[in-house]
Tab-separated table of C-alpha atoms and ligand atoms in Angstrom:
chain	number	residue	atom	x	y	z
I	6	UNK	CA	-13.745	15.930	25.529
I	7	UNK	CA	-11.750	12.878	26.450
I	8	UNK	CA	-11.019	9.504	24.897
I	9	UNK	CA	-10.599	6.335	26.962
I	10	UNK	CA	-9.924	2.688	26.185
I	11	UNK	CA	-11.740	0.067	28.207
I	12	UNK	CA	-8.855	-2.237	29.118
I	13	UNK	CA	-11.227	-5.121	29.785
I	14	UNK	CA	-12.621	-4.984	26.269
I	15	UNK	CA	-9.406	-4.224	24.359
I	16	UNK	CA	-7.862	-7.346	22.812
I	17	UNK	CA	-4.999	-5.655	20.999
I	18	UNK	CA	-6.268	-5.604	17.413
I	19	UNK	CA	-4.067	-2.548	16.996
I	20	UNK	CA	-6.402	-0.498	14.861
I	21	UNK	CA	-6.431	2.618	17.049
I	22	UNK	CA	-2.705	3.243	17.183
I	23	UNK	CA	-2.336	2.611	13.456
I	24	UNK	CA	-5.113	5.048	12.578
I	25	UNK	CA	-4.326	7.744	15.161
I	26	UNK	CA	-0.746	7.362	16.417
I	27	UNK	CA	-0.816	10.816	17.979
I	28	UNK	CA	-3.661	9.779	20.286
I	29	UNK	CA	-2.997	6.076	20.926
I	30	UNK	CA	0.030	3.920	21.633
I	31	UNK	CA	0.515	0.276	22.628
I	32	UNK	CA	1.784	-1.424	25.781
I	33	UNK	CA	4.213	-4.342	25.983
I	34	UNK	CA	1.473	-6.852	25.144
I	35	UNK	CA	0.363	-4.823	22.154
I	36	UNK	CA	-2.868	-3.620	23.715
I	37	UNK	CA	-3.978	-0.070	23.010
I	38	UNK	CA	-3.334	2.747	25.467
I	39	UNK	CA	-4.290	6.410	25.356
I	40	UNK	CA	-1.368	8.838	25.241
I	41	UNK	CA	-1.409	11.373	28.108
I	42	UNK	CA	-4.788	12.115	29.647
I	43	UNK	CA	-6.711	11.560	26.405
I	44	UNK	CA	-7.997	15.125	26.104
I	45	UNK	CA	-9.326	15.902	22.647
I	46	UNK	CA	-9.771	19.193	20.818
I	47	UNK	CA	-11.521	19.985	17.552
I	48	UNK	CA	-8.387	18.965	15.625
I	49	UNK	CA	-8.059	15.529	17.162
I	50	UNK	CA	-11.623	14.480	17.850
I	51	UNK	CA	-12.253	13.324	14.276
I	52	UNK	CA	-9.240	11.022	14.387
I	53	UNK	CA	-10.397	9.600	17.702
I	54	UNK	CA	-13.858	8.994	16.234
I	55	UNK	CA	-12.355	7.228	13.244
I	56	UNK	CA	-10.367	4.957	15.530
I	57	UNK	CA	-13.519	4.293	17.530
I	58	UNK	CA	-15.423	3.349	14.379
I	59	UNK	CA	-12.748	0.781	13.524
I	60	UNK	CA	-12.300	-0.890	16.893
I	61	UNK	CA	-13.556	-4.470	16.488
I	62	UNK	CA	-14.176	-4.847	20.224
I	63	UNK	CA	-16.010	-1.523	20.732
I	64	UNK	CA	-13.451	-0.699	23.406
I	65	UNK	CA	-13.005	3.020	22.691
I	66	UNK	CA	-15.216	5.589	24.383
I	67	UNK	CA	-15.364	9.332	23.855
I	68	UNK	CA	-16.658	11.275	26.815
I	69	UNK	CA	-18.269	14.589	25.938
Q	30	UNK	CA	-11.052	-39.701	0.940
Q	31	UNK	CA	-14.516	-40.771	1.950
Q	32	UNK	CA	-17.476	-40.259	-0.321
Q	33	UNK	CA	-19.790	-37.540	0.899
Q	34	UNK	CA	-23.411	-37.105	-0.059
Q	35	UNK	CA	-23.954	-33.804	-1.827
Q	36	UNK	CA	-25.583	-31.106	0.290
Q	37	UNK	CA	-29.295	-30.622	-0.440
Q	38	UNK	CA	-29.889	-27.594	1.752
Q	39	UNK	CA	-27.083	-25.802	3.572
Q	40	UNK	CA	-29.568	-24.587	6.209
Q	41	UNK	CA	-30.113	-28.086	7.587
Q	42	UNK	CA	-27.153	-29.993	6.185
Q	43	UNK	CA	-24.201	-27.611	5.829
Q	44	UNK	CA	-20.784	-28.908	4.903
Q	45	UNK	CA	-17.886	-26.484	4.539
Q	46	UNK	CA	-16.074	-28.966	2.290
Q	47	UNK	CA	-18.910	-29.079	-0.248
Q	48	UNK	CA	-17.486	-28.047	-3.644
Q	49	UNK	CA	-19.968	-25.185	-4.010
Q	50	UNK	CA	-19.022	-23.756	-0.610
Q	51	UNK	CA	-15.331	-24.124	-1.438
Q	52	UNK	CA	-15.692	-22.443	-4.836
Q	53	UNK	CA	-17.805	-19.490	-3.701
Q	54	UNK	CA	-19.243	-19.494	-0.180
Q	55	UNK	CA	-20.508	-15.910	-0.091
Q	56	UNK	CA	-23.924	-16.349	-1.760
Q	57	UNK	CA	-24.532	-19.407	0.447
Q	58	UNK	CA	-23.773	-17.422	3.592
Q	59	UNK	CA	-25.892	-14.449	2.480
Q	60	UNK	CA	-28.806	-16.795	1.879
Q	61	UNK	CA	-28.386	-18.518	5.259
Q	62	UNK	CA	-28.116	-15.191	7.054
Q	63	UNK	CA	-31.494	-14.183	5.688
Q	64	UNK	CA	-33.188	-17.521	6.173
Q	65	UNK	CA	-31.852	-18.970	9.452
Q	66	UNK	CA	-29.564	-17.225	10.599
Q	67	UNK	CA	-27.961	-20.222	12.375
Q	68	UNK	CA	-27.549	-23.229	10.066
Q	69	UNK	CA	-27.395	-26.786	11.335
Q	70	UNK	CA	-25.876	-30.061	10.188
Q	71	UNK	CA	-25.869	-33.676	11.297
Q	72	UNK	CA	-22.499	-34.148	9.637
Q	73	UNK	CA	-19.318	-34.336	11.721
Q	74	UNK	CA	-21.356	-35.565	14.673
Q	75	UNK	CA	-23.564	-32.456	14.689
Q	76	UNK	CA	-22.791	-28.787	14.296
Q	77	UNK	CA	-24.000	-25.207	13.929
Q	78	UNK	CA	-23.029	-22.311	11.720
Q	79	UNK	CA	-24.061	-18.791	12.813
Q	80	UNK	CA	-23.860	-16.224	10.019
Q	81	UNK	CA	-24.449	-12.811	11.604
Q	82	UNK	CA	-21.714	-10.606	13.009
Q	83	UNK	CA	-23.627	-10.236	16.262
Q	84	UNK	CA	-23.904	-13.984	16.869
Q	85	UNK	CA	-20.320	-14.721	15.891
Q	86	UNK	CA	-19.225	-12.035	18.318
Q	87	UNK	CA	-21.505	-13.357	21.045
Q	88	UNK	CA	-20.109	-16.891	20.760
Q	89	UNK	CA	-16.490	-15.760	20.507
Q	90	UNK	CA	-16.998	-13.865	23.757
Q	91	UNK	CA	-18.886	-16.635	25.569
Q	92	UNK	CA	-16.078	-18.817	26.877
Q	93	UNK	CA	-18.365	-20.186	29.532
Q	94	UNK	CA	-20.416	-22.278	27.089
Q	95	UNK	CA	-18.094	-22.617	24.108
Q	96	UNK	CA	-14.710	-24.317	24.336
Q	97	UNK	CA	-11.640	-23.898	22.120
Q	98	UNK	CA	-10.266	-27.324	22.893
Q	99	UNK	CA	-10.906	-28.320	19.275
Q	100	UNK	CA	-10.869	-25.598	16.655
Q	101	UNK	CA	-10.802	-27.620	13.444
Q	102	UNK	CA	-13.993	-29.453	12.488
Q	103	UNK	CA	-13.386	-33.123	11.735
Q	104	UNK	CA	-15.029	-36.526	11.890
Q	105	UNK	CA	-12.954	-37.822	14.695
Q	106	UNK	CA	-14.067	-35.707	17.620
Q	107	UNK	CA	-12.343	-36.273	20.956
Q	108	UNK	CA	-10.281	-39.272	19.825
Q	109	UNK	CA	-8.598	-41.339	22.464
Q	110	UNK	CA	-5.438	-39.593	23.611
Q	111	UNK	CA	-6.664	-36.171	22.496
Q	112	UNK	CA	-4.825	-33.431	24.332
Q	113	UNK	CA	-6.794	-32.541	27.434
Q	114	UNK	CA	-8.265	-29.198	28.311
Q	115	UNK	CA	-7.271	-26.681	29.483
Q	116	UNK	CA	-4.030	-26.567	27.480
Q	117	UNK	CA	-5.074	-28.459	24.367
Q	118	UNK	CA	-2.609	-29.470	21.680
Q	119	UNK	CA	-1.551	-26.015	20.528
Q	120	UNK	CA	-1.713	-23.403	23.287
Q	121	UNK	CA	-3.126	-20.765	23.365
Q	122	UNK	CA	-5.485	-21.391	20.434
Q	123	UNK	CA	-6.739	-24.698	21.899
Q	124	UNK	CA	-6.767	-23.463	25.492
Q	125	UNK	CA	-9.661	-22.266	27.585
Q	126	UNK	CA	-9.471	-19.885	30.544
Q	127	UNK	CA	-7.818	-19.658	32.924
Q	128	UNK	CA	-4.854	-21.449	31.297
Q	129	UNK	CA	-5.434	-19.578	28.050
Q	130	UNK	CA	-4.385	-16.273	29.537
Q	131	UNK	CA	-1.044	-17.675	30.688
Q	132	UNK	CA	-0.272	-19.198	27.299
Q	133	UNK	CA	-1.324	-16.048	25.482
Q	134	UNK	CA	0.613	-13.658	27.684
Q	135	UNK	CA	3.720	-15.660	26.933
Q	136	UNK	CA	3.366	-15.042	23.207
Q	137	UNK	CA	2.149	-11.458	23.080
Q	138	UNK	CA	5.350	-9.573	23.974
Q	139	UNK	CA	7.214	-11.450	21.224
Q	140	UNK	CA	4.583	-10.462	18.643
Q	141	UNK	CA	3.869	-6.904	19.768
Q	142	UNK	CA	3.986	-4.135	17.167
Q	143	UNK	CA	7.312	-2.847	18.451
Q	144	UNK	CA	9.036	-6.198	17.950
Q	145	UNK	CA	7.288	-7.067	14.718
Q	146	UNK	CA	7.777	-3.730	12.957
Q	147	UNK	CA	11.532	-4.189	13.214
Q	148	UNK	CA	11.174	-7.111	10.774
Q	149	UNK	CA	9.990	-4.902	7.929
Q	150	UNK	CA	13.349	-4.585	6.112
Q	151	UNK	CA	13.854	-8.362	6.263
Q	152	UNK	CA	10.395	-9.012	4.883
Q	153	UNK	CA	10.983	-6.521	2.080
Q	154	UNK	CA	14.236	-8.278	1.154
Q	155	UNK	CA	12.484	-11.625	1.168
Q	156	UNK	CA	9.766	-10.343	-1.181
Q	157	UNK	CA	12.366	-8.766	-3.449
Q	158	UNK	CA	14.295	-12.013	-3.629
Q	159	UNK	CA	11.262	-13.938	-4.858
Q	160	UNK	CA	10.269	-11.159	-7.251
Q	161	UNK	CA	13.785	-11.131	-8.727
Q	162	UNK	CA	13.285	-14.767	-9.634
Q	163	UNK	CA	10.232	-13.776	-11.728
Q	164	UNK	CA	11.998	-11.058	-13.674
Q	165	UNK	CA	11.341	-11.172	-17.414
Q	166	UNK	CA	8.516	-13.703	-17.178
Q	167	UNK	CA	5.259	-12.708	-18.820
Q	168	UNK	CA	3.255	-15.562	-17.317
Q	169	UNK	CA	3.644	-16.944	-13.822
Q	170	UNK	CA	1.704	-18.169	-10.812
Q	171	UNK	CA	1.492	-15.399	-8.216
Q	172	UNK	CA	0.370	-17.993	-5.677
Q	173	UNK	CA	2.810	-20.870	-5.841
Q	174	UNK	CA	5.666	-18.710	-7.164
Q	175	UNK	CA	5.261	-15.738	-4.834
Q	176	UNK	CA	2.560	-15.587	-2.110
Q	177	UNK	CA	3.331	-19.071	-0.794
Q	178	UNK	CA	6.986	-18.215	-0.205
Q	179	UNK	CA	6.533	-15.127	1.944
Q	180	UNK	CA	5.065	-16.424	5.202
Q	181	UNK	CA	7.193	-19.622	5.388
Q	182	UNK	CA	10.251	-17.397	4.966
Q	183	UNK	CA	9.132	-15.021	7.695
Q	184	UNK	CA	8.166	-17.742	10.180
Q	185	UNK	CA	11.366	-19.719	9.588
Q	186	UNK	CA	13.400	-16.628	10.380
Q	187	UNK	CA	11.251	-15.782	13.384
Q	188	UNK	CA	11.661	-19.240	14.911
Q	189	UNK	CA	15.371	-19.101	14.153
Q	190	UNK	CA	15.521	-22.135	11.867
Q	191	UNK	CA	17.939	-22.382	8.948
Q	192	UNK	CA	16.622	-20.449	5.950
Q	193	UNK	CA	17.075	-23.405	3.636
Q	194	UNK	CA	14.430	-25.294	5.635
Q	195	UNK	CA	11.654	-23.003	4.402
Q	196	UNK	CA	10.563	-25.597	1.846
Q	197	UNK	CA	10.086	-28.154	4.574
Q	198	UNK	CA	7.424	-25.940	6.103
Q	199	UNK	CA	5.699	-25.277	2.821
Q	200	UNK	CA	5.428	-29.030	2.398
Q	201	UNK	CA	4.308	-29.498	5.965
Q	202	UNK	CA	1.540	-26.968	5.627
Q	203	UNK	CA	0.369	-28.608	2.409
Q	204	UNK	CA	0.295	-31.873	4.285
Q	205	UNK	CA	-1.841	-30.478	7.054
Q	206	UNK	CA	-4.206	-28.860	4.587
Q	207	UNK	CA	-4.496	-31.435	1.871
Q	208	UNK	CA	-4.708	-34.594	3.904
Q	209	UNK	CA	-7.395	-33.343	6.213
Q	210	UNK	CA	-9.702	-36.239	5.290
Q	211	UNK	CA	-7.223	-39.031	6.026
Q	212	UNK	CA	-7.934	-41.136	9.097
Q	213	UNK	CA	-5.831	-40.216	12.130
Q	214	UNK	CA	-3.802	-43.430	12.116
Q	215	UNK	CA	-2.591	-42.615	8.598
Q	216	UNK	CA	-1.962	-38.946	9.276
Q	217	UNK	CA	0.039	-39.223	12.468
Q	218	UNK	CA	3.086	-41.040	11.001
Q	219	UNK	CA	3.343	-38.352	8.311
Q	220	UNK	CA	4.122	-35.825	11.020
Q	221	UNK	CA	6.976	-37.853	12.448
Q	222	UNK	CA	9.745	-36.107	10.456
Q	223	UNK	CA	8.471	-32.748	11.633
Q	224	UNK	CA	8.336	-33.844	15.266
Q	225	UNK	CA	11.943	-34.968	14.947
Q	226	UNK	CA	12.902	-31.711	13.292
Q	227	UNK	CA	11.436	-29.745	16.183
Q	228	UNK	CA	13.263	-31.910	18.710
Q	229	UNK	CA	16.527	-31.228	16.911
Q	230	UNK	CA	15.875	-27.482	16.774
Q	231	UNK	CA	14.909	-27.357	20.449
Q	232	UNK	CA	18.100	-29.195	21.420
Q	233	UNK	CA	20.178	-26.916	19.266
Q	234	UNK	CA	18.557	-23.834	20.774
Q	235	UNK	CA	19.119	-25.154	24.298
Q	236	UNK	CA	22.808	-25.567	23.530
Q	237	UNK	CA	23.162	-22.339	21.558
Q	238	UNK	CA	20.565	-19.849	22.773
Q	239	UNK	CA	20.022	-16.944	20.409
Q	240	UNK	CA	17.761	-13.998	19.824
Q	241	UNK	CA	14.743	-15.698	18.288
Q	242	UNK	CA	11.272	-16.926	19.179
Q	243	UNK	CA	12.391	-20.494	19.941
Q	244	UNK	CA	14.969	-19.362	22.492
Q	245	UNK	CA	12.433	-16.936	23.888
Q	246	UNK	CA	9.919	-19.745	24.499
Q	247	UNK	CA	12.548	-21.990	26.042
Q	248	UNK	CA	13.626	-19.309	28.489
Q	249	UNK	CA	10.506	-17.405	29.336
Q	250	UNK	CA	9.310	-17.908	32.892
Q	251	UNK	CA	5.783	-17.910	34.216
Q	252	UNK	CA	5.492	-17.688	37.966
Q	253	UNK	CA	9.212	-18.472	38.292
Q	254	UNK	CA	8.992	-21.637	36.173
Q	255	UNK	CA	9.968	-22.398	32.599
Q	256	UNK	CA	7.253	-23.679	30.249
Q	257	UNK	CA	6.666	-27.413	30.050
Q	258	UNK	CA	8.382	-28.966	26.976
Q	259	UNK	CA	5.046	-29.941	25.420
Q	260	UNK	CA	3.885	-26.365	25.831
Q	261	UNK	CA	6.954	-25.010	23.993
Q	262	UNK	CA	6.560	-27.557	21.215
Q	263	UNK	CA	2.791	-26.940	20.952
Q	264	UNK	CA	3.294	-23.201	20.632
Q	265	UNK	CA	6.005	-23.678	17.997
Q	266	UNK	CA	3.724	-25.952	15.969
Q	267	UNK	CA	0.903	-23.456	16.365
Q	268	UNK	CA	3.111	-20.619	15.131
Q	269	UNK	CA	3.864	-22.640	12.040
Q	270	UNK	CA	0.306	-23.732	11.383
Q	271	UNK	CA	-1.338	-20.421	12.313
Q	272	UNK	CA	1.263	-18.209	10.699
Q	273	UNK	CA	1.859	-19.746	7.297
Q	274	UNK	CA	-1.144	-20.650	5.164
Q	275	UNK	CA	-3.338	-17.997	6.802
Q	276	UNK	CA	-1.014	-15.274	5.649
Q	277	UNK	CA	-0.243	-16.720	2.230
Q	278	UNK	CA	-3.991	-17.051	1.692
Q	279	UNK	CA	-4.495	-13.383	2.555
Q	280	UNK	CA	-1.667	-12.322	0.226
Q	281	UNK	CA	-2.975	-14.653	-2.482
Q	282	UNK	CA	-6.585	-13.439	-2.270
Q	283	UNK	CA	-5.433	-9.833	-2.404
Q	284	UNK	CA	-3.310	-10.405	-5.509
Q	285	UNK	CA	-6.138	-12.409	-7.076
Q	286	UNK	CA	-8.482	-9.477	-6.423
Q	287	UNK	CA	-6.072	-6.983	-7.975
Q	288	UNK	CA	-5.513	-9.257	-10.967
Q	289	UNK	CA	-9.251	-9.347	-11.604
Q	290	UNK	CA	-10.125	-5.717	-10.695
Q	291	UNK	CA	-7.951	-3.397	-12.817
Q	292	UNK	CA	-9.482	-0.189	-11.390
Q	293	UNK	CA	-8.520	-1.171	-7.828
Q	294	UNK	CA	-5.025	-2.095	-9.002
Q	295	UNK	CA	-4.641	1.248	-10.719
Q	296	UNK	CA	-5.781	3.141	-7.636
Q	297	UNK	CA	-3.423	1.281	-5.370
Q	298	UNK	CA	-0.509	1.935	-7.713
Q	299	UNK	CA	-1.339	5.633	-8.035
Q	300	UNK	CA	-2.416	6.320	-4.461
Q	301	UNK	CA	-0.049	4.479	-2.152
Q	302	UNK	CA	-1.498	6.424	0.788
Q	303	UNK	CA	-4.648	4.265	0.735
Q	304	UNK	CA	-2.646	1.079	1.296
Q	305	UNK	CA	-3.511	0.948	5.011
Q	306	UNK	CA	-7.246	1.066	4.257
Q	307	UNK	CA	-6.891	-1.376	1.374
Q	308	UNK	CA	-5.199	-3.948	3.611
Q	309	UNK	CA	-8.120	-3.825	6.049
Q	310	UNK	CA	-10.617	-4.213	3.206
Q	311	UNK	CA	-8.710	-7.180	1.761
Q	312	UNK	CA	-8.850	-8.706	5.225
Q	313	UNK	CA	-12.561	-8.036	5.625
Q	314	UNK	CA	-13.676	-9.138	2.191
Q	315	UNK	CA	-11.444	-12.190	1.856
Q	316	UNK	CA	-10.987	-13.083	5.532
Q	317	UNK	CA	-9.188	-16.407	5.240
Q	318	UNK	CA	-9.741	-17.936	8.669
Q	319	UNK	CA	-12.771	-19.724	10.123
Q	320	UNK	CA	-12.358	-21.329	13.534
Q	321	UNK	CA	-14.503	-23.745	15.498
Q	322	UNK	CA	-15.733	-24.230	19.046
Q	323	UNK	CA	-17.384	-27.157	20.796
Q	324	UNK	CA	-20.224	-26.987	23.272
Q	325	UNK	CA	-19.233	-27.609	26.873
Q	326	UNK	CA	-22.809	-28.629	27.777
Q	327	UNK	CA	-26.292	-28.557	26.334
Q	328	UNK	CA	-27.128	-24.915	25.690
Q	329	UNK	CA	-30.019	-23.013	24.170
Q	330	UNK	CA	-28.637	-20.357	21.800
Q	331	UNK	CA	-31.208	-18.032	20.180
Q	332	UNK	CA	-33.720	-20.857	19.897
Q	333	UNK	CA	-31.175	-23.472	18.790
Q	334	UNK	CA	-30.996	-26.493	21.060
Q	335	UNK	CA	-27.234	-27.015	21.017
Q	336	UNK	CA	-26.001	-30.285	22.503
Q	337	UNK	CA	-22.875	-30.997	24.529
Q	338	UNK	CA	-19.905	-31.595	22.169
Q	339	UNK	CA	-21.692	-30.168	19.111
Q	340	UNK	CA	-19.454	-28.177	16.779
Q	341	UNK	CA	-19.900	-24.479	16.141
Q	342	UNK	CA	-18.210	-23.214	13.014
Q	343	UNK	CA	-17.315	-19.644	13.878
Q	344	UNK	CA	-17.500	-17.852	10.543
Q	345	UNK	CA	-15.493	-14.664	10.931
Q	346	UNK	CA	-15.538	-14.348	7.116
Q	347	UNK	CA	-19.360	-14.596	7.134
Q	348	UNK	CA	-19.586	-11.995	9.925
Q	349	UNK	CA	-17.514	-9.696	7.715
Q	350	UNK	CA	-20.191	-9.815	4.999
Q	351	UNK	CA	-23.119	-9.036	7.316
Q	352	UNK	CA	-25.076	-6.005	6.047
Q	353	UNK	CA	-26.142	-5.237	9.627
Q	354	UNK	CA	-22.513	-4.568	10.503
Q	355	UNK	CA	-21.109	-3.067	7.285
Q	356	UNK	CA	-22.488	-0.616	4.799
Q	357	UNK	CA	-22.588	-2.202	1.337
Q	358	UNK	CA	-21.219	-5.339	2.933
Q	359	UNK	CA	-21.170	-7.241	-0.356
Q	360	UNK	CA	-19.034	-4.640	-2.089
Q	361	UNK	CA	-15.273	-4.356	-2.033
Q	362	UNK	CA	-14.482	-0.709	-1.300
Q	363	UNK	CA	-10.738	-0.263	-1.422
Q	364	UNK	CA	-10.691	2.848	0.787
Q	365	UNK	CA	-13.483	1.865	3.180
Q	366	UNK	CA	-13.057	4.156	6.195
Q	367	UNK	CA	-15.260	2.400	8.763
Q	368	UNK	CA	-14.183	-1.201	8.899
Q	369	UNK	CA	-14.666	-3.091	12.136
Q	370	UNK	CA	-13.868	-6.434	10.524
Q	371	UNK	CA	-13.343	-9.648	12.448
Q	372	UNK	CA	-10.740	-11.294	10.196
Q	373	UNK	CA	-8.452	-11.787	13.198
Q	374	UNK	CA	-11.236	-13.061	15.404
Q	375	UNK	CA	-12.971	-11.418	18.343
Q	376	UNK	CA	-12.530	-11.705	22.079
Q	377	UNK	CA	-9.772	-13.393	24.028
Q	378	UNK	CA	-8.376	-15.451	21.114
Q	379	UNK	CA	-7.756	-12.423	18.862
Q	380	UNK	CA	-4.996	-13.469	16.483
Q	381	UNK	CA	-1.754	-13.079	18.384
Q	382	UNK	CA	0.078	-12.733	15.073
Q	383	UNK	CA	-2.113	-10.002	13.619
Q	384	UNK	CA	0.586	-7.328	13.720
Q	385	UNK	CA	2.952	-9.582	11.810
Q	386	UNK	CA	0.258	-10.755	9.387
Q	387	UNK	CA	-0.711	-7.176	8.506
Q	388	UNK	CA	2.898	-6.205	7.985
Q	389	UNK	CA	3.532	-9.179	5.694
Q	390	UNK	CA	0.366	-8.513	3.731
Q	391	UNK	CA	1.158	-4.833	3.240
Q	392	UNK	CA	4.806	-5.324	2.313
Q	393	UNK	CA	4.090	-8.274	0.002
Q	394	UNK	CA	1.522	-6.248	-1.960
Q	395	UNK	CA	3.627	-3.078	-1.991
Q	396	UNK	CA	6.657	-4.874	-3.370
Q	397	UNK	CA	4.603	-6.801	-5.897
Q	398	UNK	CA	2.894	-3.759	-7.403
Q	399	UNK	CA	6.160	-1.832	-7.369
Q	400	UNK	CA	7.485	-4.428	-9.842
Q	401	UNK	CA	4.251	-5.106	-11.678
Q	402	UNK	CA	1.983	-2.093	-12.027
Q	403	UNK	CA	-0.230	-4.036	-14.407
Q	404	UNK	CA	-1.228	-7.645	-14.305
Q	405	UNK	CA	-4.321	-9.706	-14.947
Q	406	UNK	CA	-5.576	-13.236	-14.528
Q	407	UNK	CA	-4.281	-15.278	-17.427
Q	408	UNK	CA	-6.929	-17.936	-16.965
Q	409	UNK	CA	-9.682	-17.065	-14.462
Q	410	UNK	CA	-11.264	-20.525	-14.754
Q	411	UNK	CA	-8.043	-22.211	-13.678
Q	412	UNK	CA	-8.081	-20.664	-10.188
Q	413	UNK	CA	-9.150	-23.092	-7.457
Q	414	UNK	CA	-9.613	-22.392	-3.753
Q	415	UNK	CA	-8.314	-24.271	-0.745
Q	416	UNK	CA	-10.913	-26.299	1.106
Q	417	UNK	CA	-11.206	-26.352	4.849
Q	418	UNK	CA	-11.112	-23.574	7.394
Q	419	UNK	CA	-8.453	-21.458	5.726
Q	420	UNK	CA	-9.599	-20.024	2.420
Q	421	UNK	CA	-7.330	-18.726	-0.300
Q	422	UNK	CA	-6.472	-19.345	-3.944
Q	423	UNK	CA	-4.244	-22.358	-4.534
Q	424	UNK	CA	-2.982	-20.883	-7.765
Q	425	UNK	CA	-3.110	-17.431	-9.376
Q	426	UNK	CA	-2.022	-17.730	-13.011
Q	427	UNK	CA	-1.313	-14.198	-14.197
Q	428	UNK	CA	0.013	-12.343	-17.200
Q	429	UNK	CA	1.924	-9.151	-16.519
Q	430	UNK	CA	1.457	-6.166	-18.781
Q	431	UNK	CA	3.900	-3.445	-19.720
Z	511	LIG	C1	-3.800	-12.919	7.558
Z	511	LIG	C2	-3.267	-13.801	8.365
Z	511	LIG	C3	-3.946	-14.349	9.593
Z	511	LIG	C4	-5.286	-14.449	9.884
Z	511	LIG	C5	-6.479	-14.032	9.019
Z	511	LIG	C6	-5.386	-15.023	11.206
Z	511	LIG	C7	-6.595	-15.260	11.851
Z	511	LIG	C8	-6.718	-15.724	13.137
Z	511	LIG	C9	-7.961	-15.888	13.839
Z	511	LIG	C10	-9.352	-15.624	13.248
Z	511	LIG	C11	-7.693	-16.306	15.092
Z	511	LIG	C12	-8.704	-16.565	16.217
Z	511	LIG	C13	-8.940	-18.007	16.417
Z	511	LIG	C14	-10.099	-18.323	17.349
Z	511	LIG	O1	-10.859	-17.452	17.765
Z	511	LIG	O2	-10.251	-19.516	17.642
Z	511	LIG	C15	-6.260	-16.436	15.195
Z	511	LIG	C16	-5.570	-16.851	16.321
Z	511	LIG	C17	-4.193	-16.946	16.388
Z	511	LIG	N1	-3.274	-16.618	15.405
Z	511	LIG	FE1	-3.702	-15.885	13.584
Z	511	LIG	N2	-4.132	-15.255	11.686
Z	511	LIG	C18	-3.214	-14.849	10.753
Z	511	LIG	C19	-1.840	-14.888	10.863
Z	511	LIG	C20	-1.146	-15.292	11.976
Z	511	LIG	C21	0.293	-15.243	12.145
Z	511	LIG	C22	1.271	-14.699	11.125
Z	511	LIG	C23	0.568	-15.788	13.375
Z	511	LIG	C24	1.885	-16.007	14.100
Z	511	LIG	C25	3.011	-15.553	13.817
Z	511	LIG	C26	-0.685	-16.128	13.987
Z	511	LIG	C27	-0.816	-16.665	15.246
Z	511	LIG	C28	-2.014	-16.862	15.899
Z	511	LIG	C29	-2.112	-17.347	17.259
Z	511	LIG	C30	-0.957	-17.722	18.179
Z	511	LIG	C31	-3.482	-17.418	17.571
Z	511	LIG	C32	-4.114	-17.887	18.869
Z	511	LIG	C33	-4.391	-16.742	19.806
Z	511	LIG	C34	-5.141	-17.162	21.045
Z	511	LIG	O3	-5.756	-18.234	21.065
Z	511	LIG	O4	-5.090	-16.411	22.024
Z	511	LIG	N3	-1.701	-15.820	13.112
Z	511	LIG	N4	-5.685	-16.057	13.985
């Protein structure tokens, strides 16, 4: 499983990296970025889902 | 002030300055959402008010049909000498693409989480200073004696203006807010002292560059060129207008909520770990900011025949109460886990100051409840709310308990 941020949709609300700082970070404009290759395991997938459920722009996708 | 006919039906004649809307807009919006869901008015030269989250989002993302050139609804649309598109008077909020992206990119690095989070100790000190002044008082106004000091203090420091000028900005913001109904020719001269103040600060910063937002704007280059002077000034004015009463309204509404909901106050005091969630719920439930758009051309929107230059009041606060987007939308749930609120807007104009606003809101509440673990409204009937497109309590008379 992998998490990705659609850079076209992200507007930098900053919810993902506040909720799940081990999975997401921000770039110099404050837009969200995925740390590393975004691979998720059973310990991190819930956090990624929570971030997804709070993204106002629906910019986070989890690929099974 | 001009006399206004009372609203008969908000569905066909809405007015966001109607006293009922100002006092408590939420039942009005809920009713419109079920009945319309896009309300119309002939006031202000014609305008629309969508109430669902989906429609608000659709319009915010449709920059092809909806322009940001004017974002504050008024009677005097497109007056002579109005700042032209694409920059508008206060870039980037009044700019449309493609210029918008340039103006926004200029601001974002200076307001990114990394830069903003470094301000936390300063903001804490500022809150502590104003709380010290309230020590020993049983009754005080948590609005005019606390909330309304925080954001002017933060913005003054950010722009690199002398701290003692904070009060000037509090007065300026009151001016902008309270005199909204005055005709333009009476309003403009009132801004003259502020224009002069900015000129003085810009000159001073040109002579003595320092590490602040004003110097940053004066030096930043886009495509090898510095920003035009009216761009720098417009962005400074915007920072003041967008950063001050918005944030004090959010702080004020949150303290008002805690003063009138003792169980939520108790939870927040006892479970500091839910503060992050609570801040998002304060923002959702009491979203202070409503912005406007104007129609670029005639456009058919979900069966509404919108006309060129019509207003659209973009109700982010109404979107935040839409049951189709939030479970138990009408209830304040202090630890709501799924909260895709739109308090900072949606799409390309997402609040550039949202990282700073959240930080101020969190720190201001944390410091307040650290000093006062118990407080309640001393006189609930005395609380009045600001009219216009930024909603928050003007006054919060409270009594603190032991
Ligand atoms: C709780 C406090 C705040 C709220 C609720 C808020 C809300 C908003 C909203 C809804 C927008 C979108 C406007 C639109 O779509 O037309 C916006 C834009 C903006 N806000 Fe805020 N704001 C807050 C605090 C601040 C602060 C502290 C600053 C600056 C330091 C700021 C600077 C801006 C700027 C520059 C824009 C324009 C962004 C653009 O057009 O790209 N705001 N704000």
